XYZ file of C-alpha atoms in Angstrom:
548
model
C 28.978 30.475 21.048
C 28.528 29.236 24.615
C 26.468 32.335 25.406
C 24.149 31.579 22.488
C 23.772 27.975 23.619
C 22.942 29.011 27.180
C 20.399 31.525 25.901
C 18.687 28.940 23.708
C 18.651 26.432 26.578
C 17.056 28.936 28.976
C 13.257 29.237 29.383
C 13.376 32.595 27.609
C 15.288 30.986 24.741
C 12.780 28.132 24.574
C 9.955 30.646 24.410
C 11.572 32.652 21.622
C 12.480 29.561 19.629
C 9.028 28.087 20.198
C 7.351 31.289 19.045
C 9.503 31.251 15.905
C 8.544 27.653 15.204
C 4.886 28.539 15.774
C 5.149 31.289 13.170
C 6.861 28.860 10.785
C 4.083 26.305 11.369
C 1.442 28.931 10.614
C 3.256 29.993 7.434
C 3.487 26.322 6.438
C -0.265 26.034 6.885
C -0.814 29.072 4.665
C 1.686 27.743 2.143
C -0.146 24.416 2.086
C -3.492 26.090 1.400
C -2.250 28.493 -1.269
C -0.071 25.918 -3.014
C -2.915 23.400 -2.982
C -5.242 25.996 -4.478
C -2.779 26.832 -7.205
C -2.221 23.111 -7.893
C -5.937 22.298 -8.185
C -6.664 25.154 -10.587
C -3.517 24.550 -12.643
C -4.160 20.800 -12.846
C -7.635 21.522 -14.208
C -5.932 23.094 -17.220
C -4.265 19.700 -17.898
C -0.666 20.887 -18.406
C 2.205 18.401 -18.738
C 2.712 16.704 -15.372
C 6.273 17.997 -15.089
C 4.811 21.515 -14.692
C 3.126 20.327 -11.482
C 6.032 18.486 -9.845
C 7.266 21.497 -7.847
C 3.770 22.266 -6.563
C 3.117 18.618 -5.650
C 6.397 18.421 -3.748
C 5.679 21.740 -2.022
C 2.283 20.509 -0.843
C 3.920 17.472 0.740
C 6.667 19.579 2.288
C 4.244 22.128 3.770
C 1.999 19.361 5.128
C 4.820 17.554 6.916
C 6.453 20.791 8.094
C 3.204 22.100 9.583
C 2.777 19.055 11.834
C 6.447 18.775 12.812
C 6.875 22.478 13.521
C 3.649 22.647 15.552
C 4.749 19.688 17.672
C 8.153 21.242 18.360
C 6.534 24.598 19.111
C 4.219 22.999 21.685
C 7.120 21.273 23.427
C 9.269 24.382 23.679
C 6.585 26.906 24.603
C 4.969 24.668 27.221
C 8.381 23.968 28.729
C 8.985 27.719 28.948
C 5.515 28.329 30.403
C 5.978 25.654 33.069
C 9.365 27.119 34.009
C 7.756 30.557 34.250
C 5.004 29.074 36.417
C 7.565 27.580 38.795
C 9.316 30.937 39.138
C 6.030 32.801 39.668
C 4.833 30.321 42.275
C 8.121 30.464 44.182
C 7.970 34.269 44.121
C 4.390 34.152 45.417
C 5.385 31.844 48.287
C 8.312 34.098 49.149
C 6.061 37.143 49.105
C 3.576 35.407 51.411
C 6.377 34.494 53.807
C 7.857 38.000 53.643
C 4.594 39.815 54.304
C 3.340 37.544 57.079
C 1.358 38.051 59.191
C -0.294 40.708 56.997
C -0.783 38.100 54.270
C -2.446 35.896 56.863
C -5.423 38.244 56.786
C -6.236 36.926 53.303
C -8.970 34.316 53.058
C -7.617 30.832 52.474
C -9.468 30.669 49.171
C -7.811 33.914 48.084
C -4.380 32.546 48.969
C -5.038 29.329 47.042
C -6.321 31.290 44.067
C -3.296 33.590 44.031
C -0.667 30.883 44.446
C -2.345 28.276 42.218
C -4.991 29.687 39.884
C -3.427 33.077 39.197
C -0.082 31.508 38.327
C -1.840 29.113 35.939
C -3.782 32.004 34.406
C -0.542 33.887 33.745
C 0.770 30.728 32.087
C -2.353 30.699 29.912
C -1.673 34.299 29.012
C 1.760 33.335 27.780
C 0.570 30.391 25.681
C -2.929 31.376 24.640
C -2.681 35.159 24.424
C 0.836 36.280 23.545
C 1.798 33.505 21.107
C -1.392 33.721 18.968
C -0.745 37.436 18.538
C 2.816 36.817 17.355
C 1.670 34.205 14.839
C -1.221 36.350 13.621
C 0.807 39.517 13.095
C 3.687 37.790 11.281
C 1.449 35.529 9.172
C -0.787 38.444 8.195
C 2.185 40.618 7.254
C 3.778 37.884 5.120
C 0.496 37.010 3.396
C -0.331 40.646 2.682
C 3.171 41.115 1.276
C 2.900 38.098 -1.046
C -0.582 39.066 -2.259
C 0.473 42.679 -2.801
C 3.291 41.544 -5.091
C 0.752 39.728 -7.275
C -2.024 42.364 -7.094
C -1.697 45.477 -4.880
C -5.466 46.043 -4.731
C -6.015 42.540 -3.357
C -3.188 43.130 -0.879
C -4.909 46.305 0.324
C -8.200 44.460 0.837
C -6.407 41.729 2.782
C -4.537 44.283 4.908
C -7.801 46.048 5.779
C -9.369 42.717 6.726
C -6.498 41.539 8.922
C -5.922 44.936 10.525
C -9.622 45.492 11.172
C -10.085 42.095 12.797
C -7.020 42.525 15.019
C -8.255 45.964 16.098
C -11.750 44.707 16.910
C -10.331 41.702 18.746
C -8.035 43.872 20.869
C -10.573 46.563 21.729
C -14.043 45.023 21.670
C -13.642 41.399 22.770
C -11.950 42.105 26.163
C -14.602 44.674 27.045
C -17.402 42.261 26.190
C -15.684 39.496 28.166
C -15.381 41.789 31.186
C -18.943 43.017 31.089
C -18.040 46.307 29.465
C -16.074 47.610 32.458
C -12.564 46.956 31.184
C -11.403 46.658 34.792
C -10.942 42.925 35.181
C -13.574 42.919 37.921
C -15.236 39.852 36.466
C -12.443 37.724 37.864
C -13.731 38.507 41.368
C -16.461 35.908 40.761
C -13.899 33.111 40.587
C -12.165 34.505 43.687
C -15.473 34.522 45.553
C -16.214 30.924 44.564
C -12.751 29.776 45.653
C -13.029 31.560 48.994
C -16.556 30.396 49.763
C -15.971 26.782 48.753
C -12.744 26.593 50.768
C -14.433 27.986 53.864
C -17.443 25.703 53.383
C -15.253 22.592 53.194
C -13.178 23.599 56.225
C -16.235 24.494 58.302
C -18.448 21.627 57.077
C -18.441 19.597 60.345
C -19.462 22.605 62.465
C -22.026 23.822 59.938
C -23.681 20.399 59.814
C -23.581 20.046 63.603
C -25.358 23.378 64.097
C -27.735 22.999 61.152
C -26.311 26.036 59.354
C -25.140 24.333 56.174
C -28.149 25.404 54.109
C -27.476 29.102 54.648
C -23.871 28.719 53.539
C -25.025 26.697 50.520
C -26.980 29.711 49.346
C -23.866 31.888 49.534
C -21.848 29.415 47.490
C -24.637 29.036 44.924
C -24.800 32.805 44.520
C -21.048 32.932 43.894
C -21.284 30.051 41.403
C -24.133 31.813 39.583
C -22.002 34.946 39.295
C -19.130 32.868 37.922
C -21.456 31.161 35.415
C -22.630 34.588 34.253
C -19.020 35.625 33.741
C -18.312 32.440 31.765
C -21.337 33.090 29.542
C -20.107 36.625 29.016
C -16.709 35.366 27.910
C -18.276 32.794 25.605
C -20.433 35.540 24.071
C -17.371 37.732 23.584
C -15.540 34.889 21.856
C -18.555 34.280 19.639
C -18.709 37.930 18.637
C -15.003 37.865 17.808
C -15.390 34.737 15.662
C -18.372 36.279 13.883
C -16.318 39.360 13.017
C -13.549 37.121 11.662
C -15.943 35.110 9.475
C -17.935 38.071 8.164
C -14.751 40.024 7.520
C -13.257 37.024 5.727
C -16.324 36.651 3.521
C -16.240 40.353 2.662
C -12.510 40.159 1.875
C -13.021 37.123 -0.400
C -15.777 38.984 -2.258
C -13.653 42.130 -2.580
C -10.695 40.083 -3.828
C -12.866 38.344 -6.404
C -14.120 41.712 -7.655
C -10.664 43.288 -8.002
C -9.242 40.208 -9.748
C -12.088 39.949 -12.248
C -10.642 42.607 -14.553
C -6.972 42.219 -13.577
C -6.162 39.818 -16.399
C -4.435 37.339 -14.104
C -3.992 33.664 -14.836
C -6.567 31.348 -13.318
C -4.221 29.706 -10.778
C -3.141 33.111 -9.441
C -6.763 34.179 -9.065
C -7.362 31.033 -7.012
C -4.393 31.854 -4.783
C -5.584 35.425 -4.180
C -9.135 34.332 -3.346
C -7.910 31.659 -0.930
C -5.533 34.026 0.916
C -8.235 35.579 3.186
C -9.529 32.093 3.990
C -6.019 31.082 5.014
C -5.970 33.849 7.626
C -9.318 32.926 9.186
C -7.890 30.371 11.639
C -4.995 32.508 12.828
C -7.188 35.595 13.261
C -9.890 33.583 15.028
C -7.236 32.334 17.470
C -6.516 35.962 18.393
C -10.214 36.747 18.866
C -10.538 33.669 21.073
C -7.409 34.593 23.029
C -8.629 38.113 23.760
C -11.417 36.654 25.906
C -8.693 35.788 28.404
C -7.136 39.243 28.596
C -9.228 40.526 31.558
C -8.523 37.343 33.537
C -4.814 37.443 32.752
C -4.577 41.143 33.608
C -6.377 40.621 36.925
C -4.163 37.634 37.802
C -1.007 39.595 36.992
C -2.260 42.501 39.081
C -2.910 40.267 42.090
C 0.499 38.609 41.817
C 2.168 42.002 41.418
C 0.269 43.351 44.437
C 1.379 40.376 46.518
C 5.011 40.620 45.444
C 4.996 44.394 45.888
C 3.344 44.325 49.310
C 5.163 46.349 51.918
C 7.249 44.315 54.307
C 5.680 44.960 57.738
C 9.076 44.334 59.311
C 11.822 46.099 57.352
C 15.406 44.959 57.675
C 17.125 46.240 60.834
C 19.559 49.121 60.596
C 21.934 47.797 63.257
C 24.113 44.758 62.629
C 23.464 42.650 65.722
C 23.477 38.986 66.655
C 22.191 37.141 69.734
C 24.956 35.833 72.002
C 22.725 33.424 73.918
C 19.150 32.230 74.179
C 17.770 34.106 77.161
C 14.739 36.396 76.795
C 14.049 39.789 78.334
C 10.988 42.021 77.963
C 11.261 45.617 79.172
C 8.035 47.627 79.484
C 6.622 46.000 76.343
C 3.256 46.866 74.805
C 1.690 43.997 72.858
C -0.867 44.196 70.072
C -1.535 43.900 66.360
C -3.419 46.982 65.194
C -4.188 48.192 68.737
C -2.718 47.866 72.219
C -3.768 44.688 74.020
C -1.572 44.867 77.109
C 1.040 47.360 78.310
C 4.025 47.324 80.617
C 5.036 43.684 80.212
C 8.323 42.990 82.016
C 10.049 39.651 82.513
C 13.345 37.837 82.087
C 13.927 34.170 81.323
C 17.483 32.944 81.626
C 19.049 30.354 79.368
C 17.438 26.999 80.105
C 14.681 28.642 82.137
C 10.937 28.062 81.937
C 8.287 30.795 81.837
C 4.581 30.060 81.809
C 2.404 32.819 80.355
C -1.178 32.833 81.551
C -4.253 34.991 81.460
C -7.840 34.917 80.186
C -8.668 34.352 76.517
C -8.098 37.382 74.305
C -5.683 39.095 76.676
C -2.696 38.731 74.334
C -0.986 35.420 75.118
C -0.743 34.305 71.483
C 0.216 37.858 70.531
C 3.167 37.594 72.910
C 4.173 34.321 71.234
C 3.962 35.984 67.817
C 6.037 38.911 69.103
C 8.781 36.617 70.387
C 8.849 34.946 66.937
C 8.999 38.379 65.255
C 5.775 37.827 63.356
C 4.598 41.085 64.873
C 6.673 43.860 66.374
C 6.153 45.198 69.905
C 4.148 48.406 69.821
C 6.392 49.843 72.544
C 9.217 48.734 74.811
C 12.109 46.383 74.129
C 12.354 42.637 73.615
C 15.871 41.199 73.878
C 17.040 37.814 72.631
C 20.496 36.807 73.785
C 21.162 40.419 74.779
C 20.255 41.826 71.341
C 17.213 43.980 70.665
C 14.740 41.936 68.617
C 14.298 44.899 66.245
C 18.035 44.836 65.500
C 17.823 41.219 64.329
C 16.573 39.941 61.006
C 13.570 37.655 60.936
C 15.860 34.814 59.887
C 18.115 35.410 62.905
C 15.149 35.410 65.294
C 13.389 32.417 63.779
C 16.629 30.481 63.659
C 16.666 30.654 67.470
C 12.985 30.969 68.414
C 10.481 28.293 67.430
C 6.744 28.728 67.925
C 4.521 25.666 68.289
C 1.043 27.011 67.645
C -2.148 25.521 69.049
C -3.025 23.688 65.821
C 0.229 22.880 64.062
C -0.214 22.126 60.366
C 0.416 18.520 59.371
C 0.565 17.732 55.681
C -1.027 14.824 53.852
C 2.306 13.153 53.251
C 4.699 10.830 55.065
C 5.922 11.191 58.612
C 9.445 11.721 57.253
C 8.432 14.632 55.031
C 6.296 16.203 57.764
C 9.341 16.318 60.015
C 11.732 17.432 57.280
C 9.707 20.608 56.884
C 11.956 21.858 59.686
C 15.187 20.621 58.083
C 14.946 19.379 54.472
C 18.495 18.001 54.668
C 17.844 15.865 57.757
C 18.727 12.199 57.304
C 16.799 9.298 58.777
C 19.263 8.868 61.657
C 18.677 12.434 62.834
C 14.920 12.053 62.371
C 14.858 8.896 64.511
C 16.968 10.540 67.240
C 14.597 13.514 67.303
C 11.572 11.223 67.522
C 13.267 9.522 70.451
C 13.615 12.842 72.284
C 9.841 13.358 72.117
C 9.089 9.668 72.861
C 7.621 8.889 69.456
C 10.347 6.620 68.082
C 8.803 3.379 69.405
C 5.358 4.388 68.167
C 6.559 5.192 64.652
C 8.729 2.068 64.545
C 5.637 -0.042 65.301
C 3.832 1.269 62.224
C 4.073 -1.061 59.193
C 5.494 1.702 56.985
C 7.484 3.492 59.683
C 8.645 6.912 58.491
C 6.887 6.302 55.167
C 3.465 6.257 56.849
C 1.161 8.846 55.299
C -0.400 10.915 58.090
C -3.515 11.984 56.203
C -4.940 15.477 55.947
C -4.250 17.383 59.146
C -2.688 14.256 60.686
C -5.995 12.373 60.588
C -4.397 9.039 61.584
C -2.784 10.508 64.722
C -3.987 11.139 68.229
C -3.923 14.632 69.707
C -0.844 13.849 71.764
C 1.001 12.456 68.756
C 0.256 15.585 66.739
C 1.656 17.781 69.501
C 4.784 15.645 69.802
C 5.388 15.831 66.059
C 5.117 19.615 66.232
C 7.608 19.600 69.101
C 9.938 17.306 67.148
C 9.902 19.755 64.260
C 11.191 22.536 66.491
C 13.954 20.324 67.837
C 14.903 19.221 64.338
C 15.132 22.868 63.291
C 17.643 23.517 66.080
C 15.619 26.182 67.915
C 17.034 27.062 71.344
C 13.979 29.035 72.488
C 10.753 27.024 72.331
C 7.459 28.920 72.538
C 4.653 26.422 73.147
C 1.162 27.847 72.629
C -1.406 25.816 74.596
C 0.558 22.546 74.209
C -1.946 20.532 76.284
C -5.084 21.831 74.581
C -7.495 19.001 73.624
C -5.370 16.420 75.477
C -6.574 14.233 78.342
C -4.870 14.663 81.713
C -2.448 11.677 81.506
C -1.371 12.583 77.966
C -0.921 16.232 78.965
C 1.251 15.299 81.957
C 3.391 12.984 79.830
C 3.891 15.704 77.228
C 4.867 18.274 79.873
C 7.323 15.799 81.414
C 9.040 15.542 78.036
C 8.968 19.322 77.634
C 10.557 19.810 81.055
C 13.381 17.475 80.054
C 14.321 19.938 77.311
C 14.788 22.859 79.708
C 18.518 22.612 80.397
C 19.346 23.011 76.703
C 16.396 25.188 75.728
C 14.614 28.243 77.033
C 10.915 27.406 77.320
C 7.965 29.790 77.121
C 4.718 27.906 77.739
C 1.505 29.762 76.952
C -1.462 28.244 78.746
C -4.577 29.042 80.712
C -4.925 25.500 82.082
C -4.651 25.619 85.922
C -2.675 22.356 86.095
C -0.078 23.743 83.677
C 0.199 27.106 85.444
C 0.562 25.449 88.860
C 3.406 23.278 87.592
C 5.875 26.185 87.219
C 7.107 28.886 89.598
C 8.058 31.546 87.036
C 4.775 32.907 85.723
C 3.671 35.933 83.727
C -0.015 36.727 84.177
C -1.109 39.024 81.345
C -4.455 39.452 83.050
C -2.911 40.997 86.159
C -3.005 44.740 86.628
C 0.148 45.704 88.514
C 1.390 43.109 90.958
C 4.225 40.747 90.039
C 3.199 37.102 89.714
C 6.086 34.828 90.708
C 9.665 35.384 89.543
C 10.403 38.901 88.338
C 7.560 39.306 85.884
C 4.844 41.893 85.947
C 2.292 43.607 83.797
C 1.584 47.299 84.238
C -1.460 49.290 83.265
């Protein structure tokens, strides 16, 4: 009994129960129509009123049941669809995290469409495609069965009508909605719009500054026009499906009237048989309307499946290793993404040491930072963390020790507290305040009227450049990283702010290993242990070198 209760309480149970209630609501609607038809014709014969009591009561029952069952069906099925959407979205996020940085090659609009729009489209497929089919098939079968008991010929006509409409809806409508290709390619128009609009919004300040906005407008308008064409195509497909339903219904009513003319049936039964095809019009039209969505739903499912099935660029290690410290060692390492950027990188940073990585733009400094964070694997050589080969450690092991503060850390349009708790969702306010104190932000945040509840705005719009960098640094400390990789930490900061930030960074060195990536001369000159990725052979300070 407990198993049955758990099943019913689950999203799958809600969906099954909701679908059953939807079928019952549709049968109540048919019962209301047929019973009303019988009652009207029979009442015209003026029988004793007691002969009509059952029919009158049935009409009331079917009317109330239809509304109540439909309401309950909506509650249960939408609850199940929302639960399915949560699961799908979580799976999509996990797939994005698992396949990074390969997933990072996707356009931002494509990512948003996959994680948001595609999940919603799959939800629509559950509610607006699968459930109408269930109701239509069951309602048609029951109605055909009832009519066949009264008059087999009328049942045959009704079966041909319902079966023909369902066949046309399944085969013809999706092809018309997809432009006749049947490949789901029409959904690319929406993807193009999402990608172009996202890029236009993000790049708007630069486009306006350089007078290039008009050219990008044309690209967006072209994508919108393609999407409008696809929408018109889907509307046309739905119209064709509805036309088939109506014409087929009219033909079925005429055929039923012809076969009942000489059947010798009572008048009320003739009325019931003639009304039966009309009763199926709504449920069959819902299927024809739903089939317009099939190409979109199929394309969305395919994209989600492709994301979830994407190959992990960094498979789980074979060896069972664990770092025993937080020093770093690179032995003859070749760095690069899809090609070699720099070869023969050798260096060692002891626990609590500081290494500054320098070199011209494009030489591979950020690639080194990504390699240390195990977002990309070294193309050759060995990287050791705490004495363990990085390739023998899981991503979780590496990223639990190594934190990477990128040049433009993402700040969310939410409170200061929640922006910091990205690093540790369980962190209490006491720990958050202590961490802010370590990066010299506690007094600043305390002076704000809302304190930790201050909303930072999109991208940290209410903050200065130095404050944004300190928040990013606080995140890494809150996460408990022992190796801090700082990618251009003083970029876009004035000289006094940059010096103050580096003073705070230096204070972390005894308890943390620091790797500072920078091309700023004042940053490079501040530290003795340097790795120049632009050098050819000679060591630059310490024991670091880059070979050709």
